[in-house]
Amino acid sequence: MAVLRRAVLRTALVLVAVLAIAVPVTVTRWLGAAVAAPPSVRDQVVTAAPAAADAAYERFSGDPAVTARIDGAVLVLTYHDIAPAATGEYTITPQAFAEQLAMLRDAGFTSVSAETLLASRTDPTVLPARPVVITFDDGTGGVWRYADPLLAEYGFRGIAFVITGRVGEHYPYYLTWDELTAMHDSGRWDVESHTAAGHDRHDVGGGHSWPFLINRLRLPDGTLETADAARARLSADADTAVATLQDHGLGRPDLFAYPFSASLTPTNDPATAQESRRILADRYALLFTNDGDPHWATPADLDAGVVPRIEVTAGVTADALFQKIVAGLPAPDPDDARPLLPGSWTDARGARATDAPSAPVSIRGTTITVRAVDASGTTAYLYRNRAARWTDYTVSGTWSAHPDGYSALLLREGSPGALRLSVGAGSMKLSTAAGTDLATYRITESTTHAVSVTLAGTEARVTVDGRALPPVTVPDPGPVGGAIGLRVAGSPVGTTVDGLRIAGPAATTPNR
């Protein structure tokens, strides 16, 4: 019995000793965890204001020609993260952001809310003279800590597109719900959707890792999910994002930004990409993306429901951003267009024309040369995506022609009434962009032809080498017009257009 008592006593002493060590350690660990827990709302950091304004910004602010070109269009900017130690392409420093906001202020911009942007679709008069929408994708913590106080300092507001499934995760990278609530309650922010769990690239077969939203995903057995399964997955993600923002008291989102700006490509199933767009358009009024040819969102873009943005990345100075803003302005009226300025033209990849003789699109003096860079040919656009107001106008110039092929003049490009005038050595053809032939002409064989095309509503009048051809009825472009383009098929020679001119419907003297 004495032995048993001593054994029990020793066991008790061991337990006491263990507890004496373990309890403080446990308490210390609990306290340490409590101390290390992320704060629900982090401290904000105010950045010093930059120096005096650039005179060019102030001239832009009061330029009536700029005001006339804007005419219902909206500048939309995209940011991602703001942080002092900017190490990646999508993170800019608070100082750089402050300088860009100062530029926007000095250039006369006023930021608008999601509500005002939506209202402008039916009433453009609700917009200020120089409207800007400042958006932030992903919902990173730097938006609260650094961007928000700067927006307050300069009198701007923002739109946060958040990945709802990542809010409060991976601290300190993403925003917390309390920070989003504080942003929303400040009156400076609209909180909108950037998916629930769809901001990822996935295995889609063929060795590709492509965006969640516009692809059918590869299953563990190596097959692709069915179209029905993809539709259900995409619908569930969209519904979850909407419900989550509502559940946190941030309102129902009306806007959506595509992850990676991948709205239709790359995809392993174009039908799924189109179905994804339909699902999103059923739930959101506007879908946002970053366009390869940065330009302002025109009334036509807003009406279509897909809004282009100008992306701001690391290393973009305030002046460089200003130059992008100016370059992306809506096109001037046809009478004020300058078709012989290289900066007005871009190719299908968004590259601007130059005066280099070997460039795919080259402008030297009064001659525009378009060269095919491969078998698919080359297309050049004047004021691409920026000439929605161009419906009726006249285009003229002297085209080089080849006996074995055609070069094409694109008209009302981007509108429902888009046309193609193909110019050959001995014939011409007017067709719709979809390929429906409207008229074919036999013309005198020559290596060059002086061509003029006048569009007026549903009538096109073509003149070749001084001879007026019979008028042609063409599709109605509707309220949205479009500028011009030049296309050459896969020929190593290319084509030239000399003395290209554009005039509005009431003009008597075309421009040069």
Short mmCIF file of C-alpha atoms in Angstrom, two decimals:
data_model
loop_
_atom_site.label_atom_id
_atom_site.label_comp_id
_atom_site.label_asym_id
_atom_site.label_seq_id
_atom_site.Cartn_x
_atom_site.Cartn_y
_atom_site.Cartn_z
CA MET A 1 0.00 0.00 0.00
CA ALA A 2 2.84 2.38 0.87
CA VAL A 3 4.45 1.58 -2.48
CA LEU A 4 1.16 2.35 -4.25
CA ARG A 5 0.83 5.64 -2.42
CA ARG A 6 4.38 6.61 -3.41
CA ALA A 7 3.66 5.72 -7.08
CA VAL A 8 0.46 7.77 -7.09
CA LEU A 9 2.31 10.65 -5.46
CA ARG A 10 5.08 10.51 -8.05
CA THR A 11 2.49 10.47 -10.87
CA ALA A 12 0.69 13.43 -9.33
CA LEU A 13 3.94 15.35 -8.99
CA VAL A 14 4.78 14.63 -12.62
CA LEU A 15 1.34 15.86 -13.72
CA VAL A 16 1.73 19.00 -11.66
CA ALA A 17 5.15 19.59 -13.15
CA VAL A 18 3.83 19.06 -16.67
CA LEU A 19 0.92 21.39 -16.02
CA ALA A 20 3.24 23.93 -14.47
CA ILE A 21 5.17 23.98 -17.72
CA ALA A 22 2.36 23.36 -20.17
CA VAL A 23 -0.18 25.85 -18.91
CA PRO A 24 2.08 28.91 -19.19
CA VAL A 25 3.25 27.70 -22.58
CA THR A 26 -0.33 27.17 -23.70
CA VAL A 27 -1.40 30.54 -22.34
CA THR A 28 1.62 32.18 -23.94
CA ARG A 29 0.81 30.55 -27.25
CA TRP A 30 -2.83 31.68 -26.99
CA LEU A 31 -1.76 35.20 -26.12
CA GLY A 32 0.76 35.17 -28.95
CA ALA A 33 -1.93 34.06 -31.37
CA ALA A 34 -4.19 36.81 -30.11
CA VAL A 35 -1.48 39.41 -30.56
CA ALA A 36 -0.66 38.12 -34.07
CA ALA A 37 -4.30 38.03 -35.23
CA PRO A 38 -4.82 40.52 -38.08
CA PRO A 39 -6.64 43.72 -37.17
CA SER A 40 -10.05 44.03 -38.74
CA VAL A 41 -9.19 47.55 -39.95
CA ARG A 42 -5.58 48.53 -40.54
CA ASP A 43 -4.13 51.98 -40.07
CA GLN A 44 -4.11 54.16 -43.16
CA VAL A 45 -1.01 55.91 -44.47
CA VAL A 46 -1.15 59.42 -45.92
CA THR A 47 1.27 60.24 -48.74
CA ALA A 48 2.69 63.71 -49.34
CA ALA A 49 1.21 65.70 -52.22
CA PRO A 50 3.38 66.21 -55.36
CA ALA A 51 4.69 69.49 -56.75
CA ALA A 52 2.93 72.11 -58.89
CA ALA A 53 0.81 71.24 -61.92
CA ASP A 54 2.08 70.76 -65.47
CA ALA A 55 0.79 73.44 -67.84
CA ALA A 56 -0.25 70.78 -70.36
CA TYR A 57 -2.71 69.32 -67.87
CA GLU A 58 -4.30 72.70 -67.28
CA ARG A 59 -4.60 73.37 -71.03
CA PHE A 60 -6.33 70.02 -71.44
CA SER A 61 -8.72 70.99 -68.65
CA GLY A 62 -10.05 74.00 -70.53
CA ASP A 63 -9.72 72.88 -74.16
CA PRO A 64 -13.13 73.10 -75.89
CA ALA A 65 -11.96 70.72 -78.63
CA VAL A 66 -11.35 68.05 -75.98
CA THR A 67 -14.78 68.67 -74.49
CA ALA A 68 -16.36 68.22 -77.92
CA ARG A 69 -14.56 64.91 -78.47
CA ILE A 70 -15.59 63.49 -75.08
CA ASP A 71 -19.33 64.00 -75.68
CA GLY A 72 -20.70 61.25 -73.41
CA ALA A 73 -17.52 59.15 -73.24
CA VAL A 74 -15.94 58.20 -69.92
CA LEU A 75 -12.29 57.61 -69.01
CA VAL A 76 -12.02 54.36 -67.02
CA LEU A 77 -8.73 53.51 -65.30
CA THR A 78 -7.65 50.18 -63.79
CA TYR A 79 -5.32 49.73 -60.83
CA HIS A 80 -4.50 46.68 -58.75
CA ASP A 81 -2.36 47.18 -55.66
CA ILE A 82 -0.79 50.28 -54.07
CA ALA A 83 2.21 49.64 -51.80
CA PRO A 84 5.50 51.35 -50.87
CA ALA A 85 7.59 48.32 -51.83
CA ALA A 86 6.24 47.96 -55.34
CA THR A 87 7.88 44.81 -56.68
CA GLY A 88 5.50 43.50 -59.33
CA GLU A 89 4.04 44.80 -62.57
CA TYR A 90 0.64 45.41 -60.98
CA THR A 91 1.76 47.28 -57.85
CA ILE A 92 2.48 51.01 -57.93
CA THR A 93 3.82 53.17 -55.13
CA PRO A 94 1.63 55.60 -53.15
CA GLN A 95 3.81 58.46 -54.43
CA ALA A 96 3.19 57.48 -58.06
CA PHE A 97 -0.53 57.18 -57.37
CA ALA A 98 -0.56 60.62 -55.72
CA GLU A 99 1.14 62.13 -58.76
CA GLN A 100 -1.39 60.52 -61.09
CA LEU A 101 -4.31 61.80 -59.01
CA ALA A 102 -2.79 65.29 -59.03
CA MET A 103 -2.55 65.07 -62.82
CA LEU A 104 -6.20 64.03 -63.09
CA ARG A 105 -7.24 66.90 -60.83
CA ASP A 106 -5.21 69.46 -62.76
CA ALA A 107 -6.52 68.13 -66.08
CA GLY A 108 -10.07 68.84 -64.89
CA PHE A 109 -11.29 65.30 -64.23
CA THR A 110 -14.16 64.51 -61.87
CA SER A 111 -14.67 60.94 -60.72
CA VAL A 112 -18.13 59.43 -61.03
CA SER A 113 -19.90 56.69 -59.13
CA ALA A 114 -21.28 53.43 -60.44
CA GLU A 115 -24.76 54.93 -60.17
CA THR A 116 -23.84 57.94 -62.31
CA LEU A 117 -22.07 55.76 -64.86
CA LEU A 118 -25.15 53.59 -65.24
CA ALA A 119 -27.43 56.63 -65.48
CA SER A 120 -25.27 58.08 -68.27
CA ARG A 121 -26.28 55.23 -70.56
CA THR A 122 -29.65 56.87 -71.05
CA ASP A 123 -28.79 60.46 -70.06
CA PRO A 124 -25.20 61.53 -70.84
CA THR A 125 -25.89 64.97 -69.35
CA VAL A 126 -25.42 63.52 -65.85
CA LEU A 127 -21.70 63.28 -66.57
CA PRO A 128 -19.23 66.06 -65.74
CA ALA A 129 -17.16 67.60 -68.56
CA ARG A 130 -14.23 65.27 -67.94
CA PRO A 131 -15.51 62.13 -66.23
CA VAL A 132 -13.22 59.45 -64.84
CA VAL A 133 -13.98 56.12 -63.19
CA ILE A 134 -11.09 54.88 -61.02
CA THR A 135 -11.26 51.12 -60.51
CA PHE A 136 -9.19 48.65 -58.48
CA ASP A 137 -9.19 44.93 -59.23
CA ASP A 138 -8.75 42.04 -56.75
CA GLY A 139 -9.43 43.81 -53.42
CA THR A 140 -5.89 44.16 -52.09
CA GLY A 141 -5.08 45.65 -48.70
CA GLY A 142 -3.14 48.53 -50.22
CA VAL A 143 -6.38 49.92 -51.61
CA TRP A 144 -7.54 50.69 -48.06
CA ARG A 145 -4.19 51.63 -46.52
CA TYR A 146 -2.79 53.84 -49.27
CA ALA A 147 -5.32 54.49 -52.08
CA ASP A 148 -8.32 55.50 -49.97
CA PRO A 149 -6.64 58.39 -48.09
CA LEU A 150 -5.24 59.71 -51.37
CA LEU A 151 -8.66 59.59 -53.03
CA ALA A 152 -10.00 61.59 -50.08
CA GLU A 153 -7.12 64.07 -50.35
CA TYR A 154 -7.72 64.78 -54.04
CA GLY A 155 -11.51 64.63 -53.99
CA PHE A 156 -11.91 61.44 -56.03
CA ARG A 157 -13.84 58.24 -55.49
CA GLY A 158 -13.19 54.63 -56.49
CA ILE A 159 -14.75 51.32 -57.43
CA ALA A 160 -13.34 48.17 -55.79
CA PHE A 161 -13.83 44.94 -57.76
CA VAL A 162 -13.32 42.26 -55.11
CA ILE A 163 -12.89 38.49 -55.22
CA THR A 164 -15.47 37.74 -52.55
CA GLY A 165 -14.00 34.33 -51.65
CA ARG A 166 -10.66 35.90 -50.78
CA VAL A 167 -11.73 38.84 -48.64
CA GLY A 168 -9.97 38.50 -45.29
CA GLU A 169 -7.75 35.67 -46.61
CA HIS A 170 -3.95 35.60 -47.00
CA TYR A 171 -3.50 38.51 -44.63
CA PRO A 172 -2.14 41.13 -45.18
CA TYR A 173 -2.58 40.86 -48.96
CA TYR A 174 -6.38 41.11 -49.24
CA LEU A 175 -8.84 43.54 -47.71
CA THR A 176 -10.91 42.52 -44.69
CA TRP A 177 -14.69 42.78 -44.60
CA ASP A 178 -14.47 45.53 -42.00
CA GLU A 179 -12.19 47.54 -44.28
CA LEU A 180 -14.60 47.10 -47.17
CA THR A 181 -17.44 48.23 -44.93
CA ALA A 182 -15.46 51.31 -43.88
CA MET A 183 -14.74 52.09 -47.54
CA HIS A 184 -18.38 51.68 -48.48
CA ASP A 185 -19.60 53.78 -45.56
CA SER A 186 -17.20 56.62 -46.44
CA GLY A 187 -19.27 57.39 -49.53
CA ARG A 188 -16.12 57.27 -51.68
CA TRP A 189 -16.45 53.68 -52.82
CA ASP A 190 -18.66 51.30 -54.71
CA VAL A 191 -17.91 47.65 -53.97
CA GLU A 192 -18.47 45.45 -57.03
CA SER A 193 -17.73 41.90 -58.19
CA HIS A 194 -14.56 40.26 -59.50
CA THR A 195 -16.00 36.71 -59.04
CA ALA A 196 -16.40 34.59 -55.90
CA ALA A 197 -13.79 31.91 -56.60
CA GLY A 198 -13.13 32.39 -60.30
CA HIS A 199 -9.93 34.40 -60.26
CA ASP A 200 -7.77 31.44 -61.21
CA ARG A 201 -6.37 29.61 -64.18
CA HIS A 202 -7.16 25.90 -64.44
CA ASP A 203 -6.16 22.84 -66.42
CA VAL A 204 -8.34 22.88 -69.52
CA GLY A 205 -6.56 20.12 -71.41
CA GLY A 206 -4.03 20.33 -74.20
CA GLY A 207 -1.35 21.41 -71.75
CA HIS A 208 -3.09 24.75 -71.18
CA SER A 209 -3.89 26.53 -67.93
CA TRP A 210 -6.61 29.04 -68.83
CA PRO A 211 -9.16 31.23 -67.01
CA PHE A 212 -11.89 29.66 -64.89
CA LEU A 213 -14.69 31.80 -66.32
CA ILE A 214 -14.48 31.07 -70.03
CA ASN A 215 -13.37 27.45 -70.25
CA ARG A 216 -14.60 23.93 -69.63
CA LEU A 217 -12.32 22.49 -66.95
CA ARG A 218 -10.43 19.23 -67.11
CA LEU A 219 -11.70 16.57 -64.71
CA PRO A 220 -9.54 14.08 -62.73
CA ASP A 221 -10.26 11.37 -65.32
CA GLY A 222 -8.79 13.56 -68.05
CA THR A 223 -12.09 14.47 -69.74
CA LEU A 224 -13.59 17.95 -69.90
CA GLU A 225 -16.63 18.85 -67.86
CA THR A 226 -19.84 18.97 -69.88
CA ALA A 227 -21.29 22.23 -71.14
CA ASP A 228 -24.14 21.82 -68.61
CA ALA A 229 -21.69 21.34 -65.76
CA ALA A 230 -19.72 24.42 -66.84
CA ARG A 231 -22.92 26.45 -66.99
CA ALA A 232 -23.90 25.36 -63.48
CA ARG A 233 -20.42 26.13 -62.12
CA LEU A 234 -20.36 29.61 -63.69
CA SER A 235 -23.89 30.41 -62.54
CA ALA A 236 -23.09 29.31 -58.99
CA ASP A 237 -19.96 31.47 -58.86
CA ALA A 238 -21.82 34.54 -60.11
CA ASP A 239 -24.72 34.01 -57.69
CA THR A 240 -22.34 33.46 -54.76
CA ALA A 241 -20.47 36.72 -55.43
CA VAL A 242 -23.73 38.69 -55.58
CA ALA A 243 -25.15 37.09 -52.43
CA THR A 244 -21.91 37.50 -50.46
CA LEU A 245 -21.68 41.23 -51.08
CA GLN A 246 -25.34 41.64 -50.16
CA ASP A 247 -24.95 39.56 -47.01
CA HIS A 248 -22.17 41.88 -45.83
CA GLY A 249 -24.35 44.95 -46.27
CA LEU A 250 -22.47 46.28 -49.30
CA GLY A 251 -25.44 46.36 -51.64
CA ARG A 252 -26.20 44.42 -54.77
CA PRO A 253 -23.33 44.71 -57.28
CA ASP A 254 -24.20 46.11 -60.71
CA LEU A 255 -20.71 45.93 -62.20
CA PHE A 256 -18.34 43.05 -62.92
CA ALA A 257 -14.65 43.03 -63.92
CA TYR A 258 -13.30 40.01 -65.79
CA PRO A 259 -10.32 38.33 -64.06
CA PHE A 260 -7.22 38.72 -66.23
CA SER A 261 -9.45 40.81 -68.57
CA ALA A 262 -10.18 37.50 -70.30
CA SER A 263 -13.72 38.00 -71.56
CA LEU A 264 -13.81 35.60 -74.53
CA THR A 265 -10.29 34.25 -75.02
CA PRO A 266 -8.27 32.10 -74.47
CA THR A 267 -10.85 29.35 -74.42
CA ASN A 268 -11.17 25.67 -75.27
CA ASP A 269 -14.85 26.16 -76.06
CA PRO A 270 -16.09 29.46 -77.56
CA ALA A 271 -19.67 28.46 -76.78
CA THR A 272 -18.83 28.29 -73.05
CA ALA A 273 -17.14 31.70 -73.23
CA GLN A 274 -20.28 33.14 -74.83
CA GLU A 275 -22.47 31.41 -72.27
CA SER A 276 -20.33 32.88 -69.49
CA ARG A 277 -20.90 36.35 -70.91
CA ARG A 278 -24.64 35.73 -71.01
CA ILE A 279 -24.65 34.52 -67.39
CA LEU A 280 -22.76 37.61 -66.27
CA ALA A 281 -24.86 39.99 -68.37
CA ASP A 282 -27.99 38.53 -66.75
CA ARG A 283 -26.66 39.54 -63.32
CA TYR A 284 -24.64 42.70 -63.97
CA ALA A 285 -25.41 45.84 -65.95
CA LEU A 286 -21.83 46.43 -67.13
CA LEU A 287 -18.85 44.12 -67.69
CA PHE A 288 -15.34 45.62 -67.51
CA THR A 289 -12.16 44.57 -69.27
CA ASN A 290 -8.76 46.06 -70.17
CA ASP A 291 -8.56 46.64 -73.90
CA GLY A 292 -5.44 45.93 -75.94
CA ASP A 293 -5.93 49.29 -77.65
CA PRO A 294 -6.51 51.58 -74.64
CA HIS A 295 -9.30 54.07 -75.17
CA TRP A 296 -12.11 55.85 -73.39
CA ALA A 297 -15.44 54.06 -72.96
CA THR A 298 -17.72 55.55 -75.60
CA PRO A 299 -21.53 55.68 -75.43
CA ALA A 300 -21.47 52.74 -77.85
CA ASP A 301 -19.40 50.69 -75.38
CA LEU A 302 -21.73 51.55 -72.52
CA ASP A 303 -24.74 50.67 -74.63
CA ALA A 304 -23.18 47.31 -75.53
CA GLY A 305 -22.51 46.63 -71.84
CA VAL A 306 -18.77 45.88 -72.16
CA VAL A 307 -16.57 48.69 -70.83
CA PRO A 308 -12.91 49.12 -71.87
CA ARG A 309 -10.38 50.42 -69.35
CA ILE A 310 -6.89 51.89 -69.51
CA GLU A 311 -4.63 49.84 -67.25
CA VAL A 312 -2.06 51.54 -65.02
CA THR A 313 0.96 49.42 -64.11
CA ALA A 314 4.28 49.88 -62.37
CA GLY A 315 6.58 52.41 -63.97
CA VAL A 316 3.79 54.44 -65.60
CA THR A 317 4.47 58.07 -64.68
CA ALA A 318 1.79 60.72 -64.38
CA ASP A 319 2.90 62.19 -67.71
CA ALA A 320 2.91 58.80 -69.43
CA LEU A 321 -0.62 58.17 -68.16
CA PHE A 322 -1.67 61.61 -69.40
CA GLN A 323 -0.33 60.76 -72.86
CA LYS A 324 -2.31 57.50 -72.84
CA ILE A 325 -5.43 59.41 -71.85
CA VAL A 326 -5.00 61.90 -74.69
CA ALA A 327 -4.20 59.15 -77.22
CA GLY A 328 -7.32 57.23 -76.17
CA LEU A 329 -9.74 60.14 -76.60
CA PRO A 330 -12.75 59.52 -78.83
CA ALA A 331 -12.11 60.37 -82.46
CA PRO A 332 -12.69 63.94 -83.62
CA ASP A 333 -15.46 64.61 -86.09
CA PRO A 334 -14.63 63.40 -89.64
CA ASP A 335 -13.90 66.95 -90.80
CA ASP A 336 -11.27 67.30 -88.07
CA ALA A 337 -9.71 63.87 -88.50
CA ARG A 338 -6.05 63.58 -89.37
CA PRO A 339 -5.70 60.30 -91.29
CA LEU A 340 -2.06 60.96 -92.20
CA LEU A 341 -0.86 61.09 -88.59
CA PRO A 342 0.79 57.75 -87.70
CA GLY A 343 -0.48 57.92 -84.12
CA SER A 344 -4.08 57.74 -85.34
CA TRP A 345 -3.63 54.23 -86.79
CA THR A 346 -3.19 50.87 -85.09
CA ASP A 347 -2.99 47.34 -86.39
CA ALA A 348 -5.07 44.41 -85.15
CA ARG A 349 -2.64 43.87 -82.24
CA GLY A 350 -2.89 47.48 -81.12
CA ALA A 351 0.56 48.50 -82.42
CA ARG A 352 0.64 52.06 -83.73
CA ALA A 353 1.71 52.98 -87.25
CA THR A 354 5.16 54.47 -87.74
CA ASP A 355 7.11 56.12 -90.54
CA ALA A 356 9.46 53.12 -90.81
CA PRO A 357 9.44 51.88 -94.44
CA SER A 358 9.32 48.20 -93.43
CA ALA A 359 6.61 48.49 -90.75
CA PRO A 360 3.31 46.60 -91.29
CA VAL A 361 1.56 49.99 -91.25
CA SER A 362 3.73 52.86 -92.41
CA ILE A 363 2.89 56.51 -93.14
CA ARG A 364 5.36 58.64 -95.02
CA GLY A 365 4.26 62.00 -96.35
CA THR A 366 0.83 61.55 -97.95
CA THR A 367 1.19 57.79 -98.49
CA ILE A 368 -0.11 55.02 -96.22
CA THR A 369 1.39 51.58 -96.83
CA VAL A 370 -0.12 48.39 -95.40
CA ARG A 371 2.00 45.24 -95.74
CA ALA A 372 0.98 41.67 -95.05
CA VAL A 373 3.22 40.25 -92.34
CA ASP A 374 2.01 36.67 -92.86
CA ALA A 375 -0.52 34.62 -94.79
CA SER A 376 -3.41 36.06 -92.78
CA GLY A 377 -2.73 39.57 -94.05
CA THR A 378 -2.66 42.88 -92.19
CA THR A 379 -5.46 45.18 -91.07
CA ALA A 380 -4.96 48.78 -89.99
CA TYR A 381 -7.59 50.87 -88.20
CA LEU A 382 -8.00 54.62 -88.00
CA TYR A 383 -9.28 55.65 -84.54
CA ARG A 384 -10.06 52.02 -83.78
CA ASN A 385 -12.93 51.64 -81.26
CA ARG A 386 -13.07 55.41 -80.90
CA ALA A 387 -15.31 56.62 -83.73
CA ALA A 388 -18.78 55.54 -82.64
CA ARG A 389 -20.17 58.93 -83.74
CA TRP A 390 -19.03 58.45 -87.34
CA THR A 391 -22.05 57.33 -89.34
CA ASP A 392 -22.13 59.49 -92.46
CA TYR A 393 -18.88 60.55 -94.14
CA THR A 394 -16.82 60.50 -97.35
CA VAL A 395 -13.50 58.71 -97.78
CA SER A 396 -11.27 59.29 -100.81
CA GLY A 397 -7.77 58.47 -101.98
CA THR A 398 -5.72 56.70 -104.62
CA TRP A 399 -5.35 52.95 -104.12
CA SER A 400 -2.68 50.73 -105.59
CA ALA A 401 -4.14 47.54 -107.07
CA HIS A 402 -2.76 44.10 -107.89
CA PRO A 403 -3.96 41.87 -110.74
CA ASP A 404 -4.05 38.80 -108.48
CA GLY A 405 -5.70 40.17 -105.36
CA TYR A 406 -7.63 42.83 -103.53
CA SER A 407 -7.03 45.41 -100.89
CA ALA A 408 -10.02 46.49 -98.84
CA LEU A 409 -11.35 49.73 -97.39
CA LEU A 410 -13.27 49.07 -94.17
CA LEU A 411 -16.18 51.43 -93.51
CA ARG A 412 -18.31 52.05 -90.40
CA GLU A 413 -15.97 49.60 -88.72
CA GLY A 414 -17.36 48.03 -85.55
CA SER A 415 -20.98 48.97 -86.21
CA PRO A 416 -23.90 46.73 -87.27
CA GLY A 417 -23.64 48.42 -90.67
CA ALA A 418 -19.93 47.71 -91.21
CA LEU A 419 -18.92 47.51 -94.90
CA ARG A 420 -15.99 46.34 -97.04
CA LEU A 421 -15.01 47.91 -100.37
CA SER A 422 -12.52 45.61 -102.10
CA VAL A 423 -10.36 47.25 -104.76
CA GLY A 424 -8.73 45.14 -107.47
CA ALA A 425 -6.93 45.98 -110.70
CA GLY A 426 -10.03 45.51 -112.89
CA SER A 427 -12.94 45.13 -110.48
CA MET A 428 -14.42 46.31 -107.19
CA LYS A 429 -16.87 44.81 -104.75
CA LEU A 430 -18.96 46.34 -101.96
CA SER A 431 -20.02 43.87 -99.26
CA THR A 432 -21.05 43.70 -95.63
CA ALA A 433 -18.50 42.82 -92.97
CA ALA A 434 -20.23 39.43 -92.71
CA GLY A 435 -19.47 38.74 -96.38
CA THR A 436 -22.79 39.48 -98.10
CA ASP A 437 -22.13 40.99 -101.53
CA LEU A 438 -24.03 44.22 -102.18
CA ALA A 439 -22.55 45.29 -105.53
CA THR A 440 -19.81 44.25 -107.95
CA TYR A 441 -18.25 46.62 -110.49
CA ARG A 442 -16.07 46.10 -113.55
CA ILE A 443 -13.60 48.95 -113.89
CA THR A 444 -10.82 49.85 -116.28
CA GLU A 445 -7.76 47.71 -115.61
CA SER A 446 -5.07 49.74 -113.87
CA THR A 447 -2.43 49.48 -111.17
CA THR A 448 -3.97 52.48 -109.35
CA HIS A 449 -7.51 53.72 -108.87
CA ALA A 450 -8.81 57.00 -107.49
CA VAL A 451 -11.69 55.97 -105.22
CA SER A 452 -14.30 57.96 -103.30
CA VAL A 453 -17.04 56.49 -101.11
CA THR A 454 -19.83 58.54 -99.54
CA LEU A 455 -22.04 57.02 -96.84
CA ALA A 456 -25.38 58.66 -96.08
CA GLY A 457 -27.78 56.61 -93.98
CA THR A 458 -28.59 53.45 -95.93
CA GLU A 459 -27.05 54.64 -99.18
CA ALA A 460 -23.48 54.29 -100.42
CA ARG A 461 -22.22 56.23 -103.45
CA VAL A 462 -18.96 55.09 -105.03
CA THR A 463 -16.86 56.98 -107.57
CA VAL A 464 -13.90 55.32 -109.35
CA ASP A 465 -11.43 57.23 -111.50
CA GLY A 466 -13.93 60.06 -111.84
CA ARG A 467 -16.86 57.80 -112.83
CA ALA A 468 -19.86 57.71 -110.53
CA LEU A 469 -21.25 54.21 -110.03
CA PRO A 470 -24.90 53.43 -109.29
CA PRO A 471 -25.85 54.06 -105.64
CA VAL A 472 -26.14 51.01 -103.39
CA THR A 473 -28.51 50.35 -100.50
CA VAL A 474 -26.50 49.32 -97.45
CA PRO A 475 -27.42 48.16 -93.91
CA ASP A 476 -28.47 50.81 -91.42
CA PRO A 477 -25.61 51.40 -88.96
CA GLY A 478 -28.10 52.46 -86.28
CA PRO A 479 -27.01 55.00 -83.67
CA VAL A 480 -23.49 53.59 -83.57
CA GLY A 481 -21.19 54.31 -86.47
CA GLY A 482 -17.53 53.51 -86.90
CA ALA A 483 -14.37 54.76 -88.53
CA ILE A 484 -12.35 53.27 -91.34
CA GLY A 485 -9.71 50.62 -91.83
CA LEU A 486 -7.41 49.27 -94.52
CA ARG A 487 -6.78 45.60 -95.14
CA VAL A 488 -4.44 43.68 -97.40
CA ALA A 489 -4.51 39.91 -97.87
CA GLY A 490 -1.45 37.68 -97.65
CA SER A 491 0.62 39.39 -100.29
CA PRO A 492 4.27 40.22 -99.74
CA VAL A 493 3.85 43.46 -101.69
CA GLY A 494 1.04 45.07 -99.70
CA THR A 495 -0.93 48.07 -100.83
CA THR A 496 -0.64 51.82 -100.69
CA VAL A 497 -3.20 54.60 -100.38
CA ASP A 498 -2.09 58.07 -101.37
CA GLY A 499 -3.75 61.29 -100.26
CA LEU A 500 -6.33 59.65 -98.01
CA ARG A 501 -9.01 62.17 -97.04
CA ILE A 502 -12.12 62.09 -94.86
CA ALA A 503 -14.99 64.57 -94.79
CA GLY A 504 -18.22 64.83 -92.86
CA PRO A 505 -21.62 64.81 -94.57
CA ALA A 506 -21.83 68.62 -94.88
CA ALA A 507 -18.16 69.26 -95.65
CA THR A 508 -17.13 70.90 -98.92
CA THR A 509 -13.35 70.57 -98.50
CA PRO A 510 -12.00 67.24 -97.23
CA ASN A 511 -9.15 67.30 -94.76
CA ARG A 512 -5.63 66.10 -95.26
#
